[in-house]
Short mmCIF file of C-alpha atoms in Angstrom, two decimals:
data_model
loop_
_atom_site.label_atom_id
_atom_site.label_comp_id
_atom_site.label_asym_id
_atom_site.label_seq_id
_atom_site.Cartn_x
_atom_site.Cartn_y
_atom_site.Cartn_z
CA UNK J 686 110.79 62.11 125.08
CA UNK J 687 111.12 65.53 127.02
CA UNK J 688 115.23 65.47 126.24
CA UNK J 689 114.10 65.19 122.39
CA UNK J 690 111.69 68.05 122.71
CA UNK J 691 114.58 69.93 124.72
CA UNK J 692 116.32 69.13 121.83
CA UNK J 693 114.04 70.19 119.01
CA UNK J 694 113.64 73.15 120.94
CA UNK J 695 117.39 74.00 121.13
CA UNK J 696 117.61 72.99 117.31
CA UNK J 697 115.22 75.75 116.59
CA UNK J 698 116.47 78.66 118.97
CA UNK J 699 119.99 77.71 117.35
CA UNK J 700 117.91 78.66 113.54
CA UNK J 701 116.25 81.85 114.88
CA UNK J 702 119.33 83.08 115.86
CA UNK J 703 121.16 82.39 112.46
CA UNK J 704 118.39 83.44 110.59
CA UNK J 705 118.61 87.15 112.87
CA UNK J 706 122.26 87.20 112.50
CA UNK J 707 122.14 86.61 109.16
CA UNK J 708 119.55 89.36 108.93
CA UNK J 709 121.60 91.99 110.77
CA UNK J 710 125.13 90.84 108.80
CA UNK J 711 123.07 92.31 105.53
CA UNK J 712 121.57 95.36 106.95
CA UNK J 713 124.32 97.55 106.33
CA UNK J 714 126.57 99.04 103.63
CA UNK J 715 129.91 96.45 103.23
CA UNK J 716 132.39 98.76 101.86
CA UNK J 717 134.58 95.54 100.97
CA UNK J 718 131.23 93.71 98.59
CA UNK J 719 127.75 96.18 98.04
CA UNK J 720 128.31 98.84 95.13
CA UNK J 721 126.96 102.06 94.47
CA UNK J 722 125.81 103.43 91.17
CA UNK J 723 129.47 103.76 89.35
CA UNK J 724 130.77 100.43 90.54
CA UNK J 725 127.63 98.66 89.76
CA UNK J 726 128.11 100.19 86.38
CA UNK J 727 131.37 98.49 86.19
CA UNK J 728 130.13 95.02 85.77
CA UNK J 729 130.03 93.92 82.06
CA UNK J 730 130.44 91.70 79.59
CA UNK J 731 130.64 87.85 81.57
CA UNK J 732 130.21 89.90 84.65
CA UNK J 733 127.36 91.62 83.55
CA UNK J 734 125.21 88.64 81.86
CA UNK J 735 126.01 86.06 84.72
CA UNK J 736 124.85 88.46 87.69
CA UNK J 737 121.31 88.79 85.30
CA UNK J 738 121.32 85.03 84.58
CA UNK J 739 121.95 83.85 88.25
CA UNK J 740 122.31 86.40 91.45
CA UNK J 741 119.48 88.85 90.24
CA UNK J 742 115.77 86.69 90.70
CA UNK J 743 112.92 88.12 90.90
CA UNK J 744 108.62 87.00 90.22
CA UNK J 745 106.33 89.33 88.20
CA UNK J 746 103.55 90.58 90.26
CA UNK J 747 100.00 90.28 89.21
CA UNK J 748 96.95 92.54 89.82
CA UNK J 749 95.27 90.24 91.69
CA UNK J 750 98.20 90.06 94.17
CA UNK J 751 96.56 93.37 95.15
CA UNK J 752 93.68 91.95 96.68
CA UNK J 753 93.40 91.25 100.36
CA UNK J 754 92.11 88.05 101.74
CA UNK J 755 91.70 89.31 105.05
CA UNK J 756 89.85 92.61 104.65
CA UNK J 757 86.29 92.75 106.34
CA UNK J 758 85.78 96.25 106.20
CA UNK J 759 85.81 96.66 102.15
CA UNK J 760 84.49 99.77 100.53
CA UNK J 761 84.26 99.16 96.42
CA UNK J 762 85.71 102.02 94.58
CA UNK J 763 82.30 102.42 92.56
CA UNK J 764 80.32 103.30 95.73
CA UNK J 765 82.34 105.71 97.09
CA UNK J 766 83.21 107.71 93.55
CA UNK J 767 79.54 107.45 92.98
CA UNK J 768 78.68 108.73 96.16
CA UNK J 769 81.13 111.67 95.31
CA UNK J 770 80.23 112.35 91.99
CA UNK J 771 76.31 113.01 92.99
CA UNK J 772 77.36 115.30 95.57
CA UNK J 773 79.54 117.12 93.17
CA UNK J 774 77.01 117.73 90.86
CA UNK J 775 73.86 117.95 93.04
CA UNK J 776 72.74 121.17 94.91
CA UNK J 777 71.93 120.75 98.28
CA UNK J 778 72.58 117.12 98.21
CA UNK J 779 68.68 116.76 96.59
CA UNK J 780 70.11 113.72 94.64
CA UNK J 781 68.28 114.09 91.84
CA UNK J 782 69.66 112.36 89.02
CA UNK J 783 68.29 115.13 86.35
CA UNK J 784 70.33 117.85 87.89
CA UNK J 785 73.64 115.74 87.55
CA UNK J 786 76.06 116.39 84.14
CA UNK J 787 75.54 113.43 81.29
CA UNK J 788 79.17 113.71 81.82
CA UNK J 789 79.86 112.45 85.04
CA UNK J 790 76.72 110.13 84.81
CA UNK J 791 78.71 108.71 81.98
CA UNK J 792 81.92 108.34 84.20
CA UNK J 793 79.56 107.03 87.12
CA UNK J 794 78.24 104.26 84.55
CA UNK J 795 81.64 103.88 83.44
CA UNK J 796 83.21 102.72 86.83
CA UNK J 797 81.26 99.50 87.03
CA UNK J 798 82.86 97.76 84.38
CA UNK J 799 85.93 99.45 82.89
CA UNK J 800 87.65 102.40 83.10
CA UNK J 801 85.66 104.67 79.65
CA UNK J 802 88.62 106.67 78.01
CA UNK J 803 86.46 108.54 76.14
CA UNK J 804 88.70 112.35 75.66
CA UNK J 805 85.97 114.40 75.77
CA UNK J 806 84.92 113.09 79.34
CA UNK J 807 88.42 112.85 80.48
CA UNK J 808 89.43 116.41 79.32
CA UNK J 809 86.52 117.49 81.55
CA UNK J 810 87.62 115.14 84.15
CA UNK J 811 90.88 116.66 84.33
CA UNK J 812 89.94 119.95 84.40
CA UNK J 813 87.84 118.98 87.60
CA UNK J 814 91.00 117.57 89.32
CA UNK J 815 92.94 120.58 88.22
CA UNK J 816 90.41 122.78 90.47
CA UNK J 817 90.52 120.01 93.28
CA UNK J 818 94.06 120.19 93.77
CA UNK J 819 93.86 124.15 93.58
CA UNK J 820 91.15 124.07 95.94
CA UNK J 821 92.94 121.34 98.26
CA UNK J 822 96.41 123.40 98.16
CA UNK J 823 94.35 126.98 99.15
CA UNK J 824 92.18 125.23 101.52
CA UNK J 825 93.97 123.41 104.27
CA UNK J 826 90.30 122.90 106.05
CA UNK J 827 89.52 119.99 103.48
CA UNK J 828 88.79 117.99 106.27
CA UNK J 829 86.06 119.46 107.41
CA UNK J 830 84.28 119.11 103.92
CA UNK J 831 81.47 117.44 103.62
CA UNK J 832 82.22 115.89 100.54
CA UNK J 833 85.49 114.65 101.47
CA UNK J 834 85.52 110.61 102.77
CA UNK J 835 87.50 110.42 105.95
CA UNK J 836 88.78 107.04 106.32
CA UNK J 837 89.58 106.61 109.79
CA UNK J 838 88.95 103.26 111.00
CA UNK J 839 90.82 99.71 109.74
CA UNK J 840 89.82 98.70 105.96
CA UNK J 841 90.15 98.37 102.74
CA UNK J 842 89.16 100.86 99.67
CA UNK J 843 88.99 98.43 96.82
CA UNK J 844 88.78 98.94 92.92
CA UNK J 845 86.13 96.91 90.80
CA UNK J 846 88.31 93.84 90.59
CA UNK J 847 88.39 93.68 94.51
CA UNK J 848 92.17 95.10 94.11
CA UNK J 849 93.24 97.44 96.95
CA UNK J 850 93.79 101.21 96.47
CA UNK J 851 93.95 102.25 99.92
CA UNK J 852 94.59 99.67 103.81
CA UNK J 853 94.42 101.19 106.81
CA UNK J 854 95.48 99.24 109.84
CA UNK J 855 97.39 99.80 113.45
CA UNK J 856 100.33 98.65 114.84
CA UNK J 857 99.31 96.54 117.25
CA UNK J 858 102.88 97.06 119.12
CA UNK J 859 103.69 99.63 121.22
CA UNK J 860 107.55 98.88 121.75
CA UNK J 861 108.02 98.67 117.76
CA UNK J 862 106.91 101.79 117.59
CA UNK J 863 108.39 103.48 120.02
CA UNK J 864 111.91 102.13 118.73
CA UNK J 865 111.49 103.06 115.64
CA UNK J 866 110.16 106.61 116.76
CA UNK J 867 113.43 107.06 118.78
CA UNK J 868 115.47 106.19 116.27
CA UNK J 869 114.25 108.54 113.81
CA UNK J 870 114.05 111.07 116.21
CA UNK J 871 116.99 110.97 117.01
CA UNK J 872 118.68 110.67 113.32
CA UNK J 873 116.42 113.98 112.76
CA UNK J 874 117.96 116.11 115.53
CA UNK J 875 121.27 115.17 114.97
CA UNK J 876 121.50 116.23 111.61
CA UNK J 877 119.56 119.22 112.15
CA UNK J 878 122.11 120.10 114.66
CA UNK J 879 124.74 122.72 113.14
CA UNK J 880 127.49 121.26 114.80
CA UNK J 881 126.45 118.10 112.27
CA UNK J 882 125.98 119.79 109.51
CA UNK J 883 128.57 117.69 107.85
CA UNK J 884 126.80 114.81 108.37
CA UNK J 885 123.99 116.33 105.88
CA UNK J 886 123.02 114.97 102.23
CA UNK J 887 121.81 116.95 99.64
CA UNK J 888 118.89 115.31 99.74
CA UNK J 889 118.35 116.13 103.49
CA UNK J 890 119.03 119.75 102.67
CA UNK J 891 116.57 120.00 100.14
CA UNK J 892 113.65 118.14 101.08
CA UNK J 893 114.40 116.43 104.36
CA UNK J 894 113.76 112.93 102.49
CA UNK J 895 116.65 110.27 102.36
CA UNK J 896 115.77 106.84 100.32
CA UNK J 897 117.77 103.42 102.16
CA UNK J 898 118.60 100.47 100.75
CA UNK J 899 118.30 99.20 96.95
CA UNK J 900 118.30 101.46 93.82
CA UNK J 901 118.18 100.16 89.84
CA UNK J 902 117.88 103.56 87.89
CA UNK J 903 120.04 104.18 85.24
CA UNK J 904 121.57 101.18 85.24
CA UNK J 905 121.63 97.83 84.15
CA UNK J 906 122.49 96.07 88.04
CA UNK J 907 120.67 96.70 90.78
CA UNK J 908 123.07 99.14 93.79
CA UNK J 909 123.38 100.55 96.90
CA UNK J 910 121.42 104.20 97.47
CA UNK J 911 123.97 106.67 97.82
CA UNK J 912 121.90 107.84 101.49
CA UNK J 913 122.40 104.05 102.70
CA UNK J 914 126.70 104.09 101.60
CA UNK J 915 126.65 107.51 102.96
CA UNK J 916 128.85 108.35 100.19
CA UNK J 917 128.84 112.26 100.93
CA UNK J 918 130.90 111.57 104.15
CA UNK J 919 132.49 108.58 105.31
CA UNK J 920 131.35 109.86 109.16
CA UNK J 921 128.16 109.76 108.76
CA UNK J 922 127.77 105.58 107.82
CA UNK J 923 127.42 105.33 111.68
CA UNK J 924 124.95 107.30 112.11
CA UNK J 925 123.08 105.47 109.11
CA UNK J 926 124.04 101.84 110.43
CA UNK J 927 122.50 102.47 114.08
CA UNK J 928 119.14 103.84 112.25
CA UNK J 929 118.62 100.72 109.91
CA UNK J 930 119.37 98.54 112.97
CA UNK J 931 116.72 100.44 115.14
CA UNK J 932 114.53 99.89 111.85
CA UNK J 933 114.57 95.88 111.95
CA UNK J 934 111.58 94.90 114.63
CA UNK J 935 109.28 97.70 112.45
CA UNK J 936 110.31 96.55 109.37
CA UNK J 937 109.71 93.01 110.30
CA UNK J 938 106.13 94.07 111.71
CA UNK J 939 105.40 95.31 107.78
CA UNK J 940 106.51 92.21 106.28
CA UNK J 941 104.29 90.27 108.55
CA UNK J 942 101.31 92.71 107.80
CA UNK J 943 101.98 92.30 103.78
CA UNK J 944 102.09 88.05 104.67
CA UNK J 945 99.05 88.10 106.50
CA UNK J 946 96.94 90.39 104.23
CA UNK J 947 98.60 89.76 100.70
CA UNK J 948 99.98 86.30 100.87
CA UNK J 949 100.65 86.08 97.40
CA UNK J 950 102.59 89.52 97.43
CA UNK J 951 104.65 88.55 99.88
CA UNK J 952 105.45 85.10 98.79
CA UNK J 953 106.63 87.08 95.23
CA UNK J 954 108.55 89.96 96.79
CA UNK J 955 110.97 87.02 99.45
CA UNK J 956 111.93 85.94 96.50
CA UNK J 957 113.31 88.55 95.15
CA UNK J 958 117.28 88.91 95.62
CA UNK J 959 119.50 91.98 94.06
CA UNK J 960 122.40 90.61 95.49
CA UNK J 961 125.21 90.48 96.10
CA UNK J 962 125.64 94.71 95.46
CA UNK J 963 123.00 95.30 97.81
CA UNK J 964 122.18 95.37 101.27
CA UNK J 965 118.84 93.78 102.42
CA UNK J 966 117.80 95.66 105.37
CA UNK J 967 113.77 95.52 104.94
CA UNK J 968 112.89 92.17 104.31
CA UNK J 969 110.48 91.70 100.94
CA UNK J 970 111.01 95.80 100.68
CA UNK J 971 114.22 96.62 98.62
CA UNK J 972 113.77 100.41 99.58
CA UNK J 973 112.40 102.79 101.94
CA UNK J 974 111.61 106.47 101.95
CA UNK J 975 112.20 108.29 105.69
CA UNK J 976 110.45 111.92 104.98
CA UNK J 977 111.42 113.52 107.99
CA UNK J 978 109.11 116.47 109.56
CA UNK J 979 107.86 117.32 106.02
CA UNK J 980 105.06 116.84 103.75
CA UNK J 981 104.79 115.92 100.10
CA UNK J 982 103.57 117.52 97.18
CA UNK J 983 100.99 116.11 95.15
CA UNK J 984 102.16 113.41 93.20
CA UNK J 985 102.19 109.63 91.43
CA UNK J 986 105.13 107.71 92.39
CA UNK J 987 105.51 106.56 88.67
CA UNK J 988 108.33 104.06 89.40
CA UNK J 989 106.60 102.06 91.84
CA UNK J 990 105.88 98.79 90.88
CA UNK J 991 102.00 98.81 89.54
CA UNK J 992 100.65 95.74 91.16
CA UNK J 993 102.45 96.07 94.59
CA UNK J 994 101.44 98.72 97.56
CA UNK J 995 103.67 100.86 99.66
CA UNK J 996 103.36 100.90 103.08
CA UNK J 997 103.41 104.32 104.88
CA UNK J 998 103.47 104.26 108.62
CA UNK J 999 103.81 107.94 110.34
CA UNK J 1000 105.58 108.18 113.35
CA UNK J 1001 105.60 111.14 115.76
CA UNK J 1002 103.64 113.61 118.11
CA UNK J 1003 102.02 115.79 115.70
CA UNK J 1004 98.54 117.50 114.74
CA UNK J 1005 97.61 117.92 110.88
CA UNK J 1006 99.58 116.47 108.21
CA UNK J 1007 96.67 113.83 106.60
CA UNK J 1008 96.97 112.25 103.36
CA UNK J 1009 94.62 113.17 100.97
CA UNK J 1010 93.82 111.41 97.33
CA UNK J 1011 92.12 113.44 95.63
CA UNK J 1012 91.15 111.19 92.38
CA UNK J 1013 88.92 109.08 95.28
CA UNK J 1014 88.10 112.28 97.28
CA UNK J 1015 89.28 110.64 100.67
CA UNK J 1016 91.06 111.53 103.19
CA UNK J 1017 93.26 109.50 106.19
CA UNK J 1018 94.06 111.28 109.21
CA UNK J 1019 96.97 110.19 109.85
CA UNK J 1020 98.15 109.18 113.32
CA UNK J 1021 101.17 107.33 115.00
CA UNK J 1022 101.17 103.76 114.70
CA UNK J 1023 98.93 103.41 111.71
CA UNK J 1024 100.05 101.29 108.34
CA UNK J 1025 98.49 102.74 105.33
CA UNK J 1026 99.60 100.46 102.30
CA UNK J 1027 98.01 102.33 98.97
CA UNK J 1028 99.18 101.86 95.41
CA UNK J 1029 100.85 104.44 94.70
CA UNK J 1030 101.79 104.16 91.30
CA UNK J 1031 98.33 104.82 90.13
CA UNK J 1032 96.72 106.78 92.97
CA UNK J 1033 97.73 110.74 93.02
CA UNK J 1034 98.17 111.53 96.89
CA UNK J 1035 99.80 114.76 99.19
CA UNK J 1036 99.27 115.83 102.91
CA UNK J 1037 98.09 118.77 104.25
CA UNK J 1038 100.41 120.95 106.41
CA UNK J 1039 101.33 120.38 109.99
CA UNK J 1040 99.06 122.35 112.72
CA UNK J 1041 101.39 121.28 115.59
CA UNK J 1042 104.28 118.89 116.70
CA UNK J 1043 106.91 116.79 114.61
CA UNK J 1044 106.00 114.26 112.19
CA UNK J 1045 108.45 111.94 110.19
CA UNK J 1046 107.06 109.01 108.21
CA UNK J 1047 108.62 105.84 106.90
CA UNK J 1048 107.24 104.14 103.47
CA UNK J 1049 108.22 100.80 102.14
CA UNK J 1050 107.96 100.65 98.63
CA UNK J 1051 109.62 98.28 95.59
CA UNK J 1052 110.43 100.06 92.55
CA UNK J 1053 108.91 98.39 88.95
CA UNK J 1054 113.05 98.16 87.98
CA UNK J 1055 113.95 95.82 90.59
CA UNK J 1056 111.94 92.70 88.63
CA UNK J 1057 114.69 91.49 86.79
CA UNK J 1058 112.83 91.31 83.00
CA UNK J 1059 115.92 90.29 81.13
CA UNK J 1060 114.94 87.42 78.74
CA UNK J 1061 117.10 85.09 80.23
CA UNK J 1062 116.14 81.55 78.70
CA UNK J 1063 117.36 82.80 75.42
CA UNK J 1064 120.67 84.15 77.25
CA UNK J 1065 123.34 81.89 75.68
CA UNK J 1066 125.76 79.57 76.61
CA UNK J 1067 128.47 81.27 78.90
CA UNK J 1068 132.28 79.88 78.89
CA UNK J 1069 133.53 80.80 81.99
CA UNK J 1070 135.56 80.26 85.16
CA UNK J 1071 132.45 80.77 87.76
CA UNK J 1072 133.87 80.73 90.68
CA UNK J 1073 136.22 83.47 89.62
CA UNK J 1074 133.19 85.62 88.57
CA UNK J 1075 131.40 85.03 91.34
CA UNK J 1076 134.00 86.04 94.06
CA UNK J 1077 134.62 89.48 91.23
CA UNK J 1078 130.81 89.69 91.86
CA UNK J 1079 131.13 89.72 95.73
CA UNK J 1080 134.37 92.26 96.04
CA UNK J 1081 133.51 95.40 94.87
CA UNK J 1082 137.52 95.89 94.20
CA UNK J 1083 137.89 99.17 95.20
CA UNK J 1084 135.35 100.83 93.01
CA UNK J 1085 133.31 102.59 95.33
CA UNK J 1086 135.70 105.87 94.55
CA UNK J 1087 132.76 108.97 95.12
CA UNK J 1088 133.02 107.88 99.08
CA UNK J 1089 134.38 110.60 100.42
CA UNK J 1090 135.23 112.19 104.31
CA UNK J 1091 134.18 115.66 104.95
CA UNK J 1092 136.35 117.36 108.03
CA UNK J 1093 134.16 120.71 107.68
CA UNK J 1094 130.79 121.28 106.40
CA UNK J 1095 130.43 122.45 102.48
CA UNK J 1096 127.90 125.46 101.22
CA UNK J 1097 124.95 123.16 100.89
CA UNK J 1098 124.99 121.58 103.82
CA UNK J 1099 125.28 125.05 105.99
CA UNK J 1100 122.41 126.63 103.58
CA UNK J 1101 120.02 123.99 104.66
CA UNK J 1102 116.23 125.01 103.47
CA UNK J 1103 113.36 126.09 105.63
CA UNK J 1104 111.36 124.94 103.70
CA UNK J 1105 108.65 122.26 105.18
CA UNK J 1106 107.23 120.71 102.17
CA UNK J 1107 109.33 118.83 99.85
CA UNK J 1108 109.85 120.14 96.04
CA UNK J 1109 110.50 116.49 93.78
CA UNK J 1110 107.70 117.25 91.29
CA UNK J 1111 106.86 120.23 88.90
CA UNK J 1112 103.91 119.72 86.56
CA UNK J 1113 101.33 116.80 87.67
CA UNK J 1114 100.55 114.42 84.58
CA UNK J 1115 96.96 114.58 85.07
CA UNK J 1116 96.51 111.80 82.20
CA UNK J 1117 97.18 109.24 85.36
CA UNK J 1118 93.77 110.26 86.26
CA UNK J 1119 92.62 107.97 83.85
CA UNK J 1120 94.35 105.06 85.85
CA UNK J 1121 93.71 106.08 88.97
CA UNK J 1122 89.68 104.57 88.63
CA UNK J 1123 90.96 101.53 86.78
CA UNK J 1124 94.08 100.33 88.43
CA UNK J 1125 94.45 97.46 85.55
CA UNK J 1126 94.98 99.35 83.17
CA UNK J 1127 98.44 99.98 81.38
CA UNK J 1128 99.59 104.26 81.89
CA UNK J 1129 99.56 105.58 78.66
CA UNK J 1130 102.89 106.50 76.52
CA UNK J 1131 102.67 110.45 76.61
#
């Protein structure tokens, strides 16, 4: 009996290990199989329709694969807008209902069943967020506002269908942080170094964001980011591999938060495969976003998949920096080690500058393009040598031609900015107000 349990044992070290080194074989870029944006574009015709019919799967995501089933700490989305609202319109807190706008009363009402798109309400409404976001970008002391909701402790901020806008939890693991921390850290430094400045995207100069793993803008197949192929120089992909490796116990600590909270989610999102022109370094995440030492501008991340949540987790020894939401009036402070997963698409969001120290963050996210909606049941018949396609599919024959090895550094990478906030949006669409109350509902076509 104990040699078969020895056995049984063995059996299942002997998967675990597979299982990682499969993991780690498909963290990287392949030069010799994963494409980037051109050479995915170069897959048509039988090429084209077979990857859609049979290497590209994917599951639609519900709303209700938004709501938690772990939660115990839940605040409901009508309660805490209502709460806001009075105090917006109230002096001195009296709480008198007679001194607060029809208007907002209206919206108040409004919140308990469905989202009311009345114009005339929402035209005020939007003029109200209009001075909020003035008042939040002259007044870095928001914090300290009485009206704003500081959510500090683990929970949940739910809509009125129970549907999460905003999880905080911890990281219950010190030595996934701290990897994770040092990895970035070190990624940072080095390319901030001048004697790197080669090693620099474009991206990096600008902003100080790079985006790793699995892209589908533009294009009809899924491909390779251009930050994860380091296709701006060739000497660089080292530097890239040994960050995504340092990335695997954190990124495995995510998927196991999205399992345990949002079973459904996560069940959905392992079964989606871009392969075989992409790497899969994040588990159930095709993508993440490293912003390192800088803060965002305010802004909807409109190609974020509408019924999943990104997962933000700041990393660091820093002062300031919290993420604020302005449509919910609520503020997290961030600190290292938390997970904030928030829905993105729908929820308008920024942080407040730095007061001290060196922040990066890290968000998971999956992109609304990555669920493969291609009616395939009515895709027809297809004559064809398979096996051929399939090993076209998986050698990328050469087509990766934009790669390219820099021996000096170019203008834009010496001229990096000094700036610390990051410049991606212009104008804010303030008709996403609307959906930011009612996460359900469809953004309108404007």
């Amino acid at each position: 009996m104990q040699v078969f349990i020895k056995q049984q044992q063995q059996q299942q070290q002997q998967q675990e290990q597979q299982q990682q080194q499969q993991q780690q074989d498909n963290i990287i870029f392949n030069p010799s199989q994963h494409r980037c944006q051109t050479a995915s574009n170069k897959a048509t015709g039988d090429k084209l329709k077979y990857y859609q019919k049979n290497l590209w799967k994917s599951i639609s995501l519900n709303p209700s694969d938004k709501i938690s089933t772990k939660i115990q700490n839940k605040i409901p989305l009508n309660n805490l807008l209502a709460e806001f609202l009075i105090k917006e319109c109230t002096k001195n807190y009296s709480l008198k209902l007679s001194n607060i706008p029809l208007v907002y009363l209206q919206l108040i009402i409004s919140i308990k069943d469905d989202v009311d798109k009345d114009n005339i309400i929402w035209d005020k409404v939007a003029r109200w967020f209009k001075e909020l976001i003035n008042s939040a970008k002259q007044n870095n002391g928001l914090a300290k506002n009485e009206n704003i909701h500081c959510f500090d402790n683990p929970g949940c901020i739910v809509d009125q269908n129970d549907q999460t806008l905003i999880h905080l939890e911890k990281v219950n693991d010190s030595d996934v942080l701290l990897k994770a921390t040092k990895a970035v850290n070190e990624y940072y430094f080095h390319l901030v170094d001048e004697n790197n400045a080669s090693h620099r995207s474009k991206k990096f100069c600008q902003n100080f964001i790079e985006h790793f793993g699995a892209y589908r803008l533009y294009t009809n197949l899924p491909y390779t980011s251009l930050h994860t192929a380091s296709t701006h120089n060739t000497d660089h992909q080292i530097c890239v591999d040994n960050l995504l490796y340092s990335l695997i116990p954190l990124s495995n600590y995510i998927n196991k938060f999205v399992q345990d909270n949002y079973s459904n989610m996560y069940l959905k999102l392992r079964q989606l495969s871009l392969s075989p022109f992409v790497p899969k370094p994040f588990g159930i995440f095709p993508m993440i976003a490293i912003n390192f030492n800088t803060i965002s501008d305010y802004h909807w991340d409109e190609n974020d998949a509408s019924n999943c949540l990104c997962c933000l987790v700041p990393l660091g020894d820093f002062q300031g920096g919290e993420l604020y939401f302005p449509q919910l009036r609520t503020l997290v402070s961030l600190r290292p080690g938390q997970i904030v997963a928030f829905s993105s698409h729908f929820l308008l969001h920024s942080n407040f500058p730095l007061t001290r120290g060196i922040r990066h963050s890290i968000v998971y996210f999956v992109h609304n393009v990555c669920f493969n909606n291609n009616n395939l049941d009515n895709m027809e018949i297809m004559d064809i040598n398979e096996a051929e396609l399939i090993k076209d599919l998986y050698d990328n024959q050469g087509l990766n031609t934009k790669r390219v090895k820099l021996t000096e550094a170019l203008t834009y990478q010496k001229n990096m900015t000094n700036g610390c906030t990051d410049k991606r949006r212009g104008d804010i669409p303030l008709y996403h107000a609307i959906n930011g109350l009612g996460a359900e509902v469809s953004i309108p076509n404007k």
